[in-house]
Amino acid sequence: MTPARIVAGAVLTLMVAAPFLPLGVSREYTIHVLVQIFIWSFIGGAWSLMGRFGLTSLGHGAFLGIGAYTTTLLWNFFGLTPWLGAVVAMLVTAVFAVVVAYPCSRFQVVGHYFGLVTLAVGEVIRLLIVAERDWTGGSLGVTVRPAGHDSVLAMQFADKRVFYYAAFVLWLAGLLIWWRLDRSMARSAMEAIGEDETAAASVGIRVSRFKIGITVLSAVLTAVGGIAYAQYISYVNPDTLAGIGVSLRIVFAVVLGGMYSLLGPTVGTALTIALAEYLRILFGLKFIGMAETIYGFLLIVFIIFLPAGIYGSIRDLLRRRPAALAAPAGTTA
Amino acid sequence: MIDPLFLTEAAINGLLLGGVLALLALGLNLIFGVIDIVWIAYVDLVMICMYAVYFLVQVYGYPMWLGGIASVALGALLGVAVHVLIISPILSSAPVNQLLATGGLLFFLQSFATFLWTTDHRSVRLTLPRLEILDMPISVARLIAFALAVLAMLGLYLFLTRTYVGTAIRAVSQDREAMSLMGANPQRVYVVTSAVGGAMAGLAGALLIIQYAVHPFFGAAFGPITFMICVLGGLGNMVGAFVASFVMSEVIAISGVIWSTEMGYVIAFVVFIVMIFVRPGGILARRS
Amino acid sequence: MLELRAVTAGYGAFTALWDVTLQVRAGEAVAVVGPNGAGKTTLMRVISGLIAPRSGQLTFEGASIGGTPAYDIVGHGIAHVPEGRRIFPGLTVAENLKMGAFLPRARRRFAESLARVYALFPVLAESHKQRAGSLSGGEQQMLAVGRALMSEPKLILLDEPSMGLAPVMVLRLFDLIRRVREEGYTILVVEQNVRQVLKLVDRAYLLEVGRIRTEGRAAELAEQDFVRKAYVGL
């Protein structure tokens, strides 16, 4: 049992036990925040699947929106259980992701250009939702029709703790997917990330397909995250589930935490949500806008001074220590 | 059938709007073409300048032409500030970090504006003569804005092609390293470019405040359209952006009359998505 | 004029040059030859300031230039004609030459320099309004050299000038370089085309895997086996 394993075990036990710990009045609130952290970490992890390959999407809000609105509207208007609605949503999201990813990968749209394209796409979805206000509720959003009682079929439960464990499982599933992908994709990913000059013909085709595939996976997982959030909050709104704001927040959390590590998105999400909540409590209803201003300011500062993210920076620091101890004997020719 | 008069009026309004949108798109493209960074918060800088004009003209009573000049100057200053404080430190960072930095600026500006001035809409009321051409009411404010925008773009064109600094800016956008071998400090070229881009934002701000009300989330309304125009025209392609501005504005204006304003935006966006699929390099891109 | 002493340089974790020592005296024409990947381009980039050396000294006319950024080194009188020419494709020939005279002191002598370049390369005078991107490879190379001359340099660095040019063009080009040299410029040229370049220069260095292996007078080196065997053609 290495110390790392013991710590991990302890943290996990704490997470499992959290809803039953005697936290008194603040228990509901703590669980609420933790559920959000689990769900958004899951979404962040989904984003990082693309982010680590230079596909910096600033429009993941689109997938959140498509996911959440599809299930909610299908349930509200047709009584279709969100479980099946989710399947529909995932299909729609997948198709949409291919439509966006295909031309981008064929013409090697990456970096800033890709960010801009996805940004615009994200806004398309948001504006579409607002424009079709007759059945989407426009910018006021729409509430998930209450089933009236606890129902697995409707994914609605009165007790937050059910959502807590569901979100916890979702988060773990996300980690597992990330981990498996990281392992199996290691080799082809290396080729994909590597120079585009090398054997464009054969490797190039694989690179394209890989990029599209990873985009679809990332999009679908994000949609699932959006569905989870919508079911938990019981309300969907184009500003919280689509558009630049939420898209940027996701990216910030992942980059701050560390884009290339398993727990990076989680660390980053936990910190940004904790920060946002802290600022909100601090400023409350006085000085409207100040909390967000400080949030934005801190984000800029972090990006400038901690480019590898918090998790990444700490890891680099820890790595450098043992390397400095091993003395290399002179230069090698 | 829609009254052809309404269609013509819409087409004209689209043209007039397109002029100012072109100003925005060109500013963004200029900065990207030279520095290789997209200022996501560009339209939010416009928003700040709009507030400046509002306060100068509507609240403190200065004449509009002064407000315009002040707006351009403020824009240039803001442009330099953004480059020196935010862009310079991250010039060699990964693209995602660079995008996030200007994204963070977007959050910052929108929230700070909310904090300072609340979400109330503010507008500048100018007393202008009424104009009617062939029974169609034409907003004089829009006409003036269009004319000034076109003049500014002409000025930009002359600056980039006839002056030494302008040619140097074009050279840097084509090969940054080669230009440094000529003795040009890239940082100085970037600062000048940021100032010019910022000045264009400032001018756009002055031209927009006489047509639209400003509020902290103005960038959320005009930003996405500007980005779409840039992508449609091909990022970095100035001529493409110019053409795309008018294409987009006409699509929005005419669809707006046939269906609704929102549908207008939706259709414009759909056109955008289709175009990405067909020609991601932009309207004028050559098929590689 | 130019002196490198024990210069080591590279990119990131990779070291391309090890302990390089060489000199170029005023008025000389010196070549650095070697196979692909020897580090020749890195050498040029270190001298012109695009890369900072990790260790060692670089001096030009007595002034230390190691670590000085490229845009300042031009001011000292070193002009670098980069590998692949790197002319500005969207600008006209005339505009390219204008950019070459970016330095204030070069701008003051712009008219003279331009006349001199047009005299050396009449083809550029004819096509001065043409978009540089539409020129042929040989014309672009001449433009690149002409552009370098506009900055009133003392030393001209030529990185693989014959690359991508037809053999006939290569001969013409080296002829022109000879004429440039006759105008009084000091030349340091890096080339894979060993045979041709040894006919042009006074001295040469052989660079292999980042280290200087041999140096000597061009005529002597041309006799050596390795020149005849290893680097024939191309």
mmCIF file with all atom_site columns, N, CA, C and O in Angstrom, chain C residues 59-92:
data_model
loop_
_atom_site.group_PDB
_atom_site.id
_atom_site.type_symbol
_atom_site.label_atom_id
_atom_site.label_alt_id
_atom_site.label_comp_id
_atom_site.label_asym_id
_atom_site.label_entity_id
_atom_site.label_seq_id
_atom_site.pdbx_PDB_ins_code
_atom_site.Cartn_x
_atom_site.Cartn_y
_atom_site.Cartn_z
_atom_site.occupancy
_atom_site.B_iso_or_equiv
_atom_site.pdbx_formal_charge
_atom_site.auth_seq_id
_atom_site.auth_comp_id
_atom_site.auth_asym_id
_atom_site.auth_atom_id
_atom_site.pdbx_PDB_model_num
ATOM 1   N N  . THR C 1 59 ? 31.600 37.116 -31.903 1.00 0.00 ? 59 THR C N  1
ATOM 2   C CA . THR C 1 59 ? 31.937 38.529 -32.003 1.00 0.00 ? 59 THR C CA 1
ATOM 3   C C  . THR C 1 59 ? 31.928 38.953 -33.464 1.00 0.00 ? 59 THR C C  1
ATOM 4   O O  . THR C 1 59 ? 32.351 38.207 -34.352 1.00 0.00 ? 59 THR C O  1
ATOM 5   N N  . PHE C 1 60 ? 31.457 40.137 -33.682 1.00 0.00 ? 60 PHE C N  1
ATOM 6   C CA . PHE C 1 60 ? 31.438 40.715 -35.021 1.00 0.00 ? 60 PHE C CA 1
ATOM 7   C C  . PHE C 1 60 ? 32.097 42.079 -34.934 1.00 0.00 ? 60 PHE C C  1
ATOM 8   O O  . PHE C 1 60 ? 31.623 42.968 -34.226 1.00 0.00 ? 60 PHE C O  1
ATOM 9   N N  . GLU C 1 61 ? 33.217 42.207 -35.635 1.00 0.00 ? 61 GLU C N  1
ATOM 10  C CA . GLU C 1 61 ? 33.983 43.454 -35.586 1.00 0.00 ? 61 GLU C CA 1
ATOM 11  C C  . GLU C 1 61 ? 34.250 43.864 -34.143 1.00 0.00 ? 61 GLU C C  1
ATOM 12  O O  . GLU C 1 61 ? 34.091 45.029 -33.778 1.00 0.00 ? 61 GLU C O  1
ATOM 13  N N  . GLY C 1 62 ? 34.600 42.884 -33.329 1.00 0.00 ? 62 GLY C N  1
ATOM 14  C CA . GLY C 1 62 ? 34.953 43.179 -31.947 1.00 0.00 ? 62 GLY C CA 1
ATOM 15  C C  . GLY C 1 62 ? 33.782 43.231 -30.993 1.00 0.00 ? 62 GLY C C  1
ATOM 16  O O  . GLY C 1 62 ? 33.944 43.062 -29.783 1.00 0.00 ? 62 GLY C O  1
ATOM 17  N N  . ALA C 1 63 ? 32.573 43.443 -31.500 1.00 0.00 ? 63 ALA C N  1
ATOM 18  C CA . ALA C 1 63 ? 31.428 43.527 -30.592 1.00 0.00 ? 63 ALA C CA 1
ATOM 19  C C  . ALA C 1 63 ? 30.827 42.147 -30.379 1.00 0.00 ? 63 ALA C C  1
ATOM 20  O O  . ALA C 1 63 ? 30.703 41.349 -31.310 1.00 0.00 ? 63 ALA C O  1
ATOM 21  N N  . SER C 1 64 ? 30.467 41.878 -29.134 1.00 0.00 ? 64 SER C N  1
ATOM 22  C CA . SER C 1 64 ? 29.887 40.579 -28.823 1.00 0.00 ? 64 SER C CA 1
ATOM 23  C C  . SER C 1 64 ? 28.430 40.558 -29.253 1.00 0.00 ? 64 SER C C  1
ATOM 24  O O  . SER C 1 64 ? 27.643 41.424 -28.885 1.00 0.00 ? 64 SER C O  1
ATOM 25  N N  . ILE C 1 65 ? 28.053 39.580 -30.063 1.00 0.00 ? 65 ILE C N  1
ATOM 26  C CA . ILE C 1 65 ? 26.669 39.541 -30.545 1.00 0.00 ? 65 ILE C CA 1
ATOM 27  C C  . ILE C 1 65 ? 25.916 38.285 -30.127 1.00 0.00 ? 65 ILE C C  1
ATOM 28  O O  . ILE C 1 65 ? 24.776 38.089 -30.486 1.00 0.00 ? 65 ILE C O  1
ATOM 29  N N  . GLY C 1 66 ? 26.559 37.429 -29.325 1.00 0.00 ? 66 GLY C N  1
ATOM 30  C CA . GLY C 1 66 ? 25.864 36.225 -28.892 1.00 0.00 ? 66 GLY C CA 1
ATOM 31  C C  . GLY C 1 66 ? 24.679 36.580 -28.022 1.00 0.00 ? 66 GLY C C  1
ATOM 32  O O  . GLY C 1 66 ? 24.825 37.288 -27.036 1.00 0.00 ? 66 GLY C O  1
ATOM 33  N N  . GLY C 1 67 ? 23.483 36.139 -28.388 1.00 0.00 ? 67 GLY C N  1
ATOM 34  C CA . GLY C 1 67 ? 22.314 36.444 -27.577 1.00 0.00 ? 67 GLY C CA 1
ATOM 35  C C  . GLY C 1 67 ? 21.589 37.700 -28.013 1.00 0.00 ? 67 GLY C C  1
ATOM 36  O O  . GLY C 1 67 ? 20.492 37.993 -27.537 1.00 0.00 ? 67 GLY C O  1
ATOM 37  N N  . THR C 1 68 ? 22.210 38.462 -28.905 1.00 0.00 ? 68 THR C N  1
ATOM 38  C CA . THR C 1 68 ? 21.514 39.656 -29.400 1.00 0.00 ? 68 THR C CA 1
ATOM 39  C C  . THR C 1 68 ? 20.394 39.210 -30.337 1.00 0.00 ? 68 THR C C  1
ATOM 40  O O  . THR C 1 68 ? 20.598 38.349 -31.172 1.00 0.00 ? 68 THR C O  1
ATOM 41  N N  . PRO C 1 69 ? 19.209 39.807 -30.200 1.00 0.00 ? 69 PRO C N  1
ATOM 42  C CA . PRO C 1 69 ? 18.106 39.391 -31.077 1.00 0.00 ? 69 PRO C CA 1
ATOM 43  C C  . PRO C 1 69 ? 18.355 39.795 -32.535 1.00 0.00 ? 69 PRO C C  1
ATOM 44  O O  . PRO C 1 69 ? 19.077 40.746 -32.811 1.00 0.00 ? 69 PRO C O  1
ATOM 45  N N  . ALA C 1 70 ? 17.691 39.074 -33.430 1.00 0.00 ? 70 ALA C N  1
ATOM 46  C CA . ALA C 1 70 ? 17.930 39.243 -34.866 1.00 0.00 ? 70 ALA C CA 1
ATOM 47  C C  . ALA C 1 70 ? 17.757 40.670 -35.339 1.00 0.00 ? 70 ALA C C  1
ATOM 48  O O  . ALA C 1 70 ? 18.551 41.190 -36.119 1.00 0.00 ? 70 ALA C O  1
ATOM 49  N N  . TYR C 1 71 ? 16.701 41.327 -34.848 1.00 0.00 ? 71 TYR C N  1
ATOM 50  C CA . TYR C 1 71 ? 16.433 42.663 -35.379 1.00 0.00 ? 71 TYR C CA 1
ATOM 51  C C  . TYR C 1 71 ? 17.495 43.680 -34.965 1.00 0.00 ? 71 TYR C C  1
ATOM 52  O O  . TYR C 1 71 ? 17.588 44.748 -35.549 1.00 0.00 ? 71 TYR C O  1
ATOM 53  N N  . ASP C 1 72 ? 18.288 43.340 -33.961 1.00 0.00 ? 72 ASP C N  1
ATOM 54  C CA . ASP C 1 72 ? 19.385 44.238 -33.598 1.00 0.00 ? 72 ASP C CA 1
ATOM 55  C C  . ASP C 1 72 ? 20.655 43.894 -34.353 1.00 0.00 ? 72 ASP C C  1
ATOM 56  O O  . ASP C 1 72 ? 21.471 44.760 -34.663 1.00 0.00 ? 72 ASP C O  1
ATOM 57  N N  . ILE C 1 73 ? 20.831 42.608 -34.651 1.00 0.00 ? 73 ILE C N  1
ATOM 58  C CA . ILE C 1 73 ? 22.058 42.176 -35.323 1.00 0.00 ? 73 ILE C CA 1
ATOM 59  C C  . ILE C 1 73 ? 22.167 42.772 -36.719 1.00 0.00 ? 73 ILE C C  1
ATOM 60  O O  . ILE C 1 73 ? 23.256 43.084 -37.198 1.00 0.00 ? 73 ILE C O  1
ATOM 61  N N  . VAL C 1 74 ? 21.023 42.951 -37.358 1.00 0.00 ? 74 VAL C N  1
ATOM 62  C CA . VAL C 1 74 ? 21.044 43.563 -38.699 1.00 0.00 ? 74 VAL C CA 1
ATOM 63  C C  . VAL C 1 74 ? 21.733 44.918 -38.623 1.00 0.00 ? 74 VAL C C  1
ATOM 64  O O  . VAL C 1 74 ? 22.481 45.301 -39.519 1.00 0.00 ? 74 VAL C O  1
ATOM 65  N N  . GLY C 1 75 ? 21.471 45.601 -37.537 1.00 0.00 ? 75 GLY C N  1
ATOM 66  C CA . GLY C 1 75 ? 22.065 46.925 -37.352 1.00 0.00 ? 75 GLY C CA 1
ATOM 67  C C  . GLY C 1 75 ? 23.587 46.875 -37.283 1.00 0.00 ? 75 GLY C C  1
ATOM 68  O O  . GLY C 1 75 ? 24.266 47.840 -37.625 1.00 0.00 ? 75 GLY C O  1
ATOM 69  N N  . HIS C 1 76 ? 24.124 45.749 -36.862 1.00 0.00 ? 76 HIS C N  1
ATOM 70  C CA . HIS C 1 76 ? 25.583 45.626 -36.796 1.00 0.00 ? 76 HIS C CA 1
ATOM 71  C C  . HIS C 1 76 ? 26.185 45.456 -38.175 1.00 0.00 ? 76 HIS C C  1
ATOM 72  O O  . HIS C 1 76 ? 27.388 45.648 -38.357 1.00 0.00 ? 76 HIS C O  1
ATOM 73  N N  . GLY C 1 77 ? 25.361 45.044 -39.141 1.00 0.00 ? 77 GLY C N  1
ATOM 74  C CA . GLY C 1 77 ? 25.883 44.896 -40.483 1.00 0.00 ? 77 GLY C CA 1
ATOM 75  C C  . GLY C 1 77 ? 25.881 43.467 -40.991 1.00 0.00 ? 77 GLY C C  1
ATOM 76  O O  . GLY C 1 77 ? 26.612 43.140 -41.917 1.00 0.00 ? 77 GLY C O  1
ATOM 77  N N  . ILE C 1 78 ? 25.089 42.613 -40.372 1.00 0.00 ? 78 ILE C N  1
ATOM 78  C CA . ILE C 1 78 ? 24.989 41.237 -40.851 1.00 0.00 ? 78 ILE C CA 1
ATOM 79  C C  . ILE C 1 78 ? 23.611 41.047 -41.492 1.00 0.00 ? 78 ILE C C  1
ATOM 80  O O  . ILE C 1 78 ? 22.601 41.318 -40.876 1.00 0.00 ? 78 ILE C O  1
ATOM 81  N N  . ALA C 1 79 ? 23.593 40.593 -42.739 1.00 0.00 ? 79 ALA C N  1
ATOM 82  C CA . ALA C 1 79 ? 22.319 40.329 -43.409 1.00 0.00 ? 79 ALA C CA 1
ATOM 83  C C  . ALA C 1 79 ? 22.219 38.841 -43.697 1.00 0.00 ? 79 ALA C C  1
ATOM 84  O O  . ALA C 1 79 ? 23.149 38.230 -44.205 1.00 0.00 ? 79 ALA C O  1
ATOM 85  N N  . HIS C 1 80 ? 21.073 38.266 -43.359 1.00 0.00 ? 80 HIS C N  1
ATOM 86  C CA . HIS C 1 80 ? 20.888 36.833 -43.495 1.00 0.00 ? 80 HIS C CA 1
ATOM 87  C C  . HIS C 1 80 ? 19.893 36.560 -44.616 1.00 0.00 ? 80 HIS C C  1
ATOM 88  O O  . HIS C 1 80 ? 18.765 37.030 -44.580 1.00 0.00 ? 80 HIS C O  1
ATOM 89  N N  . VAL C 1 81 ? 20.344 35.827 -45.640 1.00 0.00 ? 81 VAL C N  1
ATOM 90  C CA . VAL C 1 81 ? 19.425 35.388 -46.686 1.00 0.00 ? 81 VAL C CA 1
ATOM 91  C C  . VAL C 1 81 ? 19.010 33.977 -46.301 1.00 0.00 ? 81 VAL C C  1
ATOM 92  O O  . VAL C 1 81 ? 19.778 33.039 -46.466 1.00 0.00 ? 81 VAL C O  1
ATOM 93  N N  . PRO C 1 82 ? 17.806 33.810 -45.770 1.00 0.00 ? 82 PRO C N  1
ATOM 94  C CA . PRO C 1 82 ? 17.473 32.544 -45.135 1.00 0.00 ? 82 PRO C CA 1
ATOM 95  C C  . PRO C 1 82 ? 17.273 31.387 -46.106 1.00 0.00 ? 82 PRO C C  1
ATOM 96  O O  . PRO C 1 82 ? 17.098 31.576 -47.308 1.00 0.00 ? 82 PRO C O  1
ATOM 97  N N  . GLU C 1 83 ? 17.289 30.210 -45.532 1.00 0.00 ? 83 GLU C N  1
ATOM 98  C CA . GLU C 1 83 ? 17.030 28.993 -46.292 1.00 0.00 ? 83 GLU C CA 1
ATOM 99  C C  . GLU C 1 83 ? 15.619 29.071 -46.854 1.00 0.00 ? 83 GLU C C  1
ATOM 100 O O  . GLU C 1 83 ? 14.687 29.437 -46.172 1.00 0.00 ? 83 GLU C O  1
ATOM 101 N N  . GLY C 1 84 ? 15.468 28.740 -48.129 1.00 0.00 ? 84 GLY C N  1
ATOM 102 C CA . GLY C 1 84 ? 14.146 28.818 -48.732 1.00 0.00 ? 84 GLY C CA 1
ATOM 103 C C  . GLY C 1 84 ? 13.775 30.228 -49.139 1.00 0.00 ? 84 GLY C C  1
ATOM 104 O O  . GLY C 1 84 ? 12.622 30.499 -49.449 1.00 0.00 ? 84 GLY C O  1
ATOM 105 N N  . ARG C 1 85 ? 14.709 31.106 -49.101 1.00 0.00 ? 85 ARG C N  1
ATOM 106 C CA . ARG C 1 85 ? 14.547 32.489 -49.579 1.00 0.00 ? 85 ARG C CA 1
ATOM 107 C C  . ARG C 1 85 ? 13.671 33.350 -48.680 1.00 0.00 ? 85 ARG C C  1
ATOM 108 O O  . ARG C 1 85 ? 14.065 34.442 -48.308 1.00 0.00 ? 85 ARG C O  1
ATOM 109 N N  . ARG C 1 86 ? 12.490 32.896 -48.321 1.00 0.00 ? 86 ARG C N  1
ATOM 110 C CA . ARG C 1 86 ? 11.621 33.638 -47.411 1.00 0.00 ? 86 ARG C CA 1
ATOM 111 C C  . ARG C 1 86 ? 11.364 35.068 -47.854 1.00 0.00 ? 86 ARG C C  1
ATOM 112 O O  . ARG C 1 86 ? 11.427 36.002 -47.066 1.00 0.00 ? 86 ARG C O  1
ATOM 113 N N  . ILE C 1 87 ? 11.085 35.237 -49.118 1.00 0.00 ? 87 ILE C N  1
ATOM 114 C CA . ILE C 1 87 ? 10.643 36.564 -49.561 1.00 0.00 ? 87 ILE C CA 1
ATOM 115 C C  . ILE C 1 87 ? 9.184  36.707 -49.174 1.00 0.00 ? 87 ILE C C  1
ATOM 116 O O  . ILE C 1 87 ? 8.524  35.727 -48.836 1.00 0.00 ? 87 ILE C O  1
ATOM 117 N N  . PHE C 1 88 ? 8.687  37.931 -49.161 1.00 0.00 ? 88 PHE C N  1
ATOM 118 C CA . PHE C 1 88 ? 7.294  38.154 -48.787 1.00 0.00 ? 88 PHE C CA 1
ATOM 119 C C  . PHE C 1 88 ? 6.423  37.953 -50.027 1.00 0.00 ? 88 PHE C C  1
ATOM 120 O O  . PHE C 1 88 ? 6.386  38.817 -50.906 1.00 0.00 ? 88 PHE C O  1
ATOM 121 N N  . PRO C 1 89 ? 5.700  36.854 -50.084 1.00 0.00 ? 89 PRO C N  1
ATOM 122 C CA . PRO C 1 89 ? 5.008  36.498 -51.331 1.00 0.00 ? 89 PRO C CA 1
ATOM 123 C C  . PRO C 1 89 ? 3.925  37.473 -51.749 1.00 0.00 ? 89 PRO C C  1
ATOM 124 O O  . PRO C 1 89 ? 3.700  37.683 -52.941 1.00 0.00 ? 89 PRO C O  1
ATOM 125 N N  . GLY C 1 90 ? 3.260  38.092 -50.782 1.00 0.00 ? 90 GLY C N  1
ATOM 126 C CA . GLY C 1 90 ? 2.147  38.963 -51.137 1.00 0.00 ? 90 GLY C CA 1
ATOM 127 C C  . GLY C 1 90 ? 2.584  40.375 -51.498 1.00 0.00 ? 90 GLY C C  1
ATOM 128 O O  . GLY C 1 90 ? 1.789  41.182 -51.982 1.00 0.00 ? 90 GLY C O  1
ATOM 129 N N  . LEU C 1 91 ? 3.838  40.693 -51.249 1.00 0.00 ? 91 LEU C N  1
ATOM 130 C CA . LEU C 1 91 ? 4.325  42.038 -51.577 1.00 0.00 ? 91 LEU C CA 1
ATOM 131 C C  . LEU C 1 91 ? 4.979  42.014 -52.956 1.00 0.00 ? 91 LEU C C  1
ATOM 132 O O  . LEU C 1 91 ? 5.418  40.975 -53.422 1.00 0.00 ? 91 LEU C O  1
ATOM 133 N N  . THR C 1 92 ? 5.057  43.180 -53.580 1.00 0.00 ? 92 THR C N  1
ATOM 134 C CA . THR C 1 92 ? 5.722  43.247 -54.883 1.00 0.00 ? 92 THR C CA 1
ATOM 135 C C  . THR C 1 92 ? 7.230  43.176 -54.685 1.00 0.00 ? 92 THR C C  1
ATOM 136 O O  . THR C 1 92 ? 7.729  43.275 -53.562 1.00 0.00 ? 92 THR C O  1
#
